[in-house]
PDB file of C-alpha atoms and ligand atoms in Angstrom:
ATOM      1  CA  UNK A   1     -18.870  -9.158  -4.246  1.00  0.00           C
ATOM      2  CA  UNK A   2     -15.870 -10.295  -2.679  1.00  0.00           C
ATOM      3  CA  UNK A   3     -13.145  -8.582  -2.212  1.00  0.00           C
ATOM      4  CA  UNK A   4     -10.460  -9.291   0.617  1.00  0.00           C
ATOM      5  CA  UNK A   5      -9.713  -6.262   1.086  1.00  0.00           C
ATOM      6  CA  UNK A   6     -13.108  -4.724   2.106  1.00  0.00           C
ATOM      7  CA  UNK A   7     -13.229  -7.828   4.697  1.00  0.00           C
ATOM      8  CA  UNK A   8      -9.966  -6.516   6.402  1.00  0.00           C
ATOM      9  CA  UNK A   9     -12.285  -2.489   6.239  1.00  0.00           C
ATOM     10  CA  UNK A  10     -15.228  -3.890   7.798  1.00  0.00           C
ATOM     11  CA  UNK A  11     -13.468  -5.889  10.800  1.00  0.00           C
ATOM     12  CA  UNK A  12     -14.518  -9.359   8.751  1.00  0.00           C
ATOM     13  CA  UNK A  13     -10.687 -10.292   8.438  1.00  0.00           C
ATOM     14  CA  UNK A  14      -8.076 -10.120  11.882  1.00  0.00           C
ATOM     15  CA  UNK A  15      -5.069  -7.723  10.703  1.00  0.00           C
ATOM     16  CA  UNK A  16      -2.535  -5.400  12.292  1.00  0.00           C
ATOM     17  CA  UNK A  17      -3.678  -1.830  11.796  1.00  0.00           C
ATOM     18  CA  UNK A  18      -0.708   0.764  11.450  1.00  0.00           C
ATOM     19  CA  UNK A  19      -2.735   3.361  10.407  1.00  0.00           C
ATOM     20  CA  UNK A  20      -6.855   4.238  10.236  1.00  0.00           C
ATOM     21  CA  UNK A  21      -9.392   7.571   9.604  1.00  0.00           C
ATOM     22  CA  UNK A  22     -12.606   8.192   8.125  1.00  0.00           C
ATOM     23  CA  UNK A  23     -11.317   7.520   4.915  1.00  0.00           C
ATOM     24  CA  UNK A  24      -8.021   4.917   4.962  1.00  0.00           C
ATOM     25  CA  UNK A  25      -6.491   2.763   6.457  1.00  0.00           C
ATOM     26  CA  UNK A  26      -3.398   1.266   6.702  1.00  0.00           C
ATOM     27  CA  UNK A  27      -2.340  -1.799   7.977  1.00  0.00           C
ATOM     28  CA  UNK A  28       0.653  -5.103   7.910  1.00  0.00           C
ATOM     29  CA  UNK A  29       0.716  -7.580   4.768  1.00  0.00           C
ATOM     30  CA  UNK A  30       1.238 -11.610   6.087  1.00  0.00           C
ATOM     31  CA  UNK A  31       4.025 -11.536   3.436  1.00  0.00           C
ATOM     32  CA  UNK A  32       6.231  -9.116   4.992  1.00  0.00           C
ATOM     33  CA  UNK A  33       8.740  -8.192   1.655  1.00  0.00           C
ATOM     34  CA  UNK A  34      10.912  -5.844   4.531  1.00  0.00           C
ATOM     35  CA  UNK A  35      10.320  -5.061   8.248  1.00  0.00           C
ATOM     36  CA  UNK A  36       7.545  -2.055   8.122  1.00  0.00           C
ATOM     37  CA  UNK A  37       5.929  -3.457   4.849  1.00  0.00           C
ATOM     38  CA  UNK A  38       2.358  -1.328   5.129  1.00  0.00           C
ATOM     39  CA  UNK A  39      -0.316  -1.273   2.774  1.00  0.00           C
ATOM     40  CA  UNK A  40      -2.247   2.402   2.417  1.00  0.00           C
ATOM     41  CA  UNK A  41      -5.466   1.112   1.065  1.00  0.00           C
ATOM     42  CA  UNK A  42      -8.854   3.145   0.356  1.00  0.00           C
ATOM     43  CA  UNK A  43     -11.505   2.198   2.722  1.00  0.00           C
ATOM     44  CA  UNK A  44     -14.539   2.320  -0.123  1.00  0.00           C
ATOM     45  CA  UNK A  45     -13.454   0.380  -2.758  1.00  0.00           C
ATOM     46  CA  UNK A  46     -12.436   0.896  -5.888  1.00  0.00           C
ATOM     47  CA  UNK A  47     -10.406  -1.139  -8.464  1.00  0.00           C
ATOM     48  CA  UNK A  48      -7.237   0.948  -9.663  1.00  0.00           C
ATOM     49  CA  UNK A  49      -6.099   4.532 -10.458  1.00  0.00           C
ATOM     50  CA  UNK A  50      -8.079   4.480 -13.265  1.00  0.00           C
ATOM     51  CA  UNK A  51     -11.956   4.165 -10.940  1.00  0.00           C
ATOM     52  CA  UNK A  52      -9.985   5.736  -7.661  1.00  0.00           C
ATOM     53  CA  UNK A  53     -11.916   9.422  -7.623  1.00  0.00           C
ATOM     54  CA  UNK A  54      -8.851  12.214  -7.734  1.00  0.00           C
ATOM     55  CA  UNK A  55      -9.732  13.791  -3.901  1.00  0.00           C
ATOM     56  CA  UNK A  56      -9.135  10.622  -2.529  1.00  0.00           C
ATOM     57  CA  UNK A  57      -6.200  10.070  -4.851  1.00  0.00           C
ATOM     58  CA  UNK A  58      -4.466  13.262  -3.517  1.00  0.00           C
ATOM     59  CA  UNK A  59      -5.080  12.672   0.019  1.00  0.00           C
ATOM     60  CA  UNK A  60      -4.019   9.513  -0.355  1.00  0.00           C
ATOM     61  CA  UNK A  61      -0.572  10.674  -1.396  1.00  0.00           C
ATOM     62  CA  UNK A  62       0.116  12.660   1.142  1.00  0.00           C
ATOM     63  CA  UNK A  63      -0.490   9.720   3.528  1.00  0.00           C
ATOM     64  CA  UNK A  64       1.541   7.981   2.070  1.00  0.00           C
ATOM     65  CA  UNK A  65       4.212  10.848   2.586  1.00  0.00           C
ATOM     66  CA  UNK A  66       3.585  10.858   5.941  1.00  0.00           C
ATOM     67  CA  UNK A  67       3.576   7.422   6.568  1.00  0.00           C
ATOM     68  CA  UNK A  68       6.661   6.671   5.023  1.00  0.00           C
ATOM     69  CA  UNK A  69       8.141   8.784   6.959  1.00  0.00           C
ATOM     70  CA  UNK A  70       6.377   8.240  10.637  1.00  0.00           C
ATOM     71  CA  UNK A  71       7.724   3.771   9.286  1.00  0.00           C
ATOM     72  CA  UNK A  72      11.030   5.061   8.216  1.00  0.00           C
ATOM     73  CA  UNK A  73      11.783   6.798  11.609  1.00  0.00           C
ATOM     74  CA  UNK A  74      10.247   3.626  13.381  1.00  0.00           C
ATOM     75  CA  UNK A  75      12.062   0.579  12.387  1.00  0.00           C
ATOM     76  CA  UNK A  76      15.869   2.723  11.814  1.00  0.00           C
ATOM     77  CA  UNK A  77      15.287   1.893   7.949  1.00  0.00           C
ATOM     78  CA  UNK A  78      17.524   4.799   5.690  1.00  0.00           C
ATOM     79  CA  UNK A  79      14.488   4.761   2.558  1.00  0.00           C
ATOM     80  CA  UNK A  80      11.609   4.047   0.975  1.00  0.00           C
ATOM     81  CA  UNK A  81       9.860   2.638  -1.923  1.00  0.00           C
ATOM     82  CA  UNK A  82       6.452   3.450  -2.427  1.00  0.00           C
ATOM     83  CA  UNK A  83       4.419   0.685  -5.370  1.00  0.00           C
ATOM     84  CA  UNK A  84       1.079   0.865  -6.301  1.00  0.00           C
ATOM     85  CA  UNK A  85      -0.418  -1.701  -9.873  1.00  0.00           C
ATOM     86  CA  UNK A  86      -3.248  -0.940 -11.888  1.00  0.00           C
ATOM     87  CA  UNK A  87      -4.171  -3.439 -13.931  1.00  0.00           C
ATOM     88  CA  UNK A  88      -3.517  -7.252 -14.105  1.00  0.00           C
ATOM     89  CA  UNK A  89      -0.443  -7.261 -16.791  1.00  0.00           C
ATOM     90  CA  UNK A  90       0.635  -4.712 -14.366  1.00  0.00           C
ATOM     91  CA  UNK A  91       0.365  -7.322 -11.673  1.00  0.00           C
ATOM     92  CA  UNK A  92      -2.078  -5.826  -9.149  1.00  0.00           C
ATOM     93  CA  UNK A  93      -2.519  -8.546  -7.151  1.00  0.00           C
ATOM     94  CA  UNK A  94      -6.341  -7.474  -5.566  1.00  0.00           C
ATOM     95  CA  UNK A  95      -8.402  -5.625  -7.001  1.00  0.00           C
ATOM     96  CA  UNK A  96      -8.854  -2.843  -4.371  1.00  0.00           C
ATOM     97  CA  UNK A  97      -6.965   0.413  -4.736  1.00  0.00           C
ATOM     98  CA  UNK A  98      -3.670   0.326  -2.701  1.00  0.00           C
ATOM     99  CA  UNK A  99       0.019   1.180  -2.321  1.00  0.00           C
ATOM    100  CA  UNK A 100       3.223  -1.067  -0.719  1.00  0.00           C
ATOM    101  CA  UNK A 101       5.045   1.321   1.199  1.00  0.00           C
ATOM    102  CA  UNK A 102       8.687  -0.178   1.802  1.00  0.00           C
ATOM    103  CA  UNK A 103      11.278   1.101   4.215  1.00  0.00           C
ATOM    104  CA  UNK A 104      14.680  -0.387   3.254  1.00  0.00           C
ATOM    105  CA  UNK A 105      18.354  -1.027   4.544  1.00  0.00           C
ATOM    106  CA  UNK A 106      21.789  -1.000   3.965  1.00  0.00           C
ATOM    107  CA  UNK A 107      21.988  -4.571   2.486  1.00  0.00           C
ATOM    108  CA  UNK A 108      18.369  -5.575   2.353  1.00  0.00           C
ATOM    109  CA  UNK A 109      19.013  -7.191  -0.852  1.00  0.00           C
ATOM    110  CA  UNK A 110      15.743  -5.884  -2.675  1.00  0.00           C
ATOM    111  CA  UNK A 111      16.022  -4.506  -5.946  1.00  0.00           C
ATOM    112  CA  UNK A 112      12.536  -3.420  -6.703  1.00  0.00           C
ATOM    113  CA  UNK A 113      13.647  -1.150  -9.375  1.00  0.00           C
ATOM    114  CA  UNK A 114      12.764  -1.269 -12.904  1.00  0.00           C
ATOM    115  CA  UNK A 115      15.088  -2.842 -15.343  1.00  0.00           C
ATOM    116  CA  UNK A 116      15.563  -2.491 -19.015  1.00  0.00           C
ATOM    117  CA  UNK A 117      14.052  -5.333 -21.030  1.00  0.00           C
ATOM    118  CA  UNK A 118      13.402  -4.086 -24.576  1.00  0.00           C
TER     119      UNK A 118
HETATM  120 ZN1   ZN B 201     -12.490  -4.377  -1.956  1.00  0.00          ZN
END
């Protein structure tokens, strides 16, 4: 099965690695939506929130906190958004579990908050 994130895990695609351990990898996506925008993925291929195991989910949540704090400090950001999508209609673009860490800056022009359309 072809998976662009598994290719990154298996070093078949070049990428800028931010963090790596036995279970997880964090890298800079090609399309940065803010300075320091980072994708955190599980090395094991799981599609989304519905099939990642609880232990891996707990670990990646704690790792998200750690990396978010490091990114904010490294880039002198003033905040962070942590985004995740599970499923096509939730706008999941790559079917391999991933979390976006998006450092935020004063007047950065991004608006990632939910808007009420109902
Ligand atoms: Zn994969």
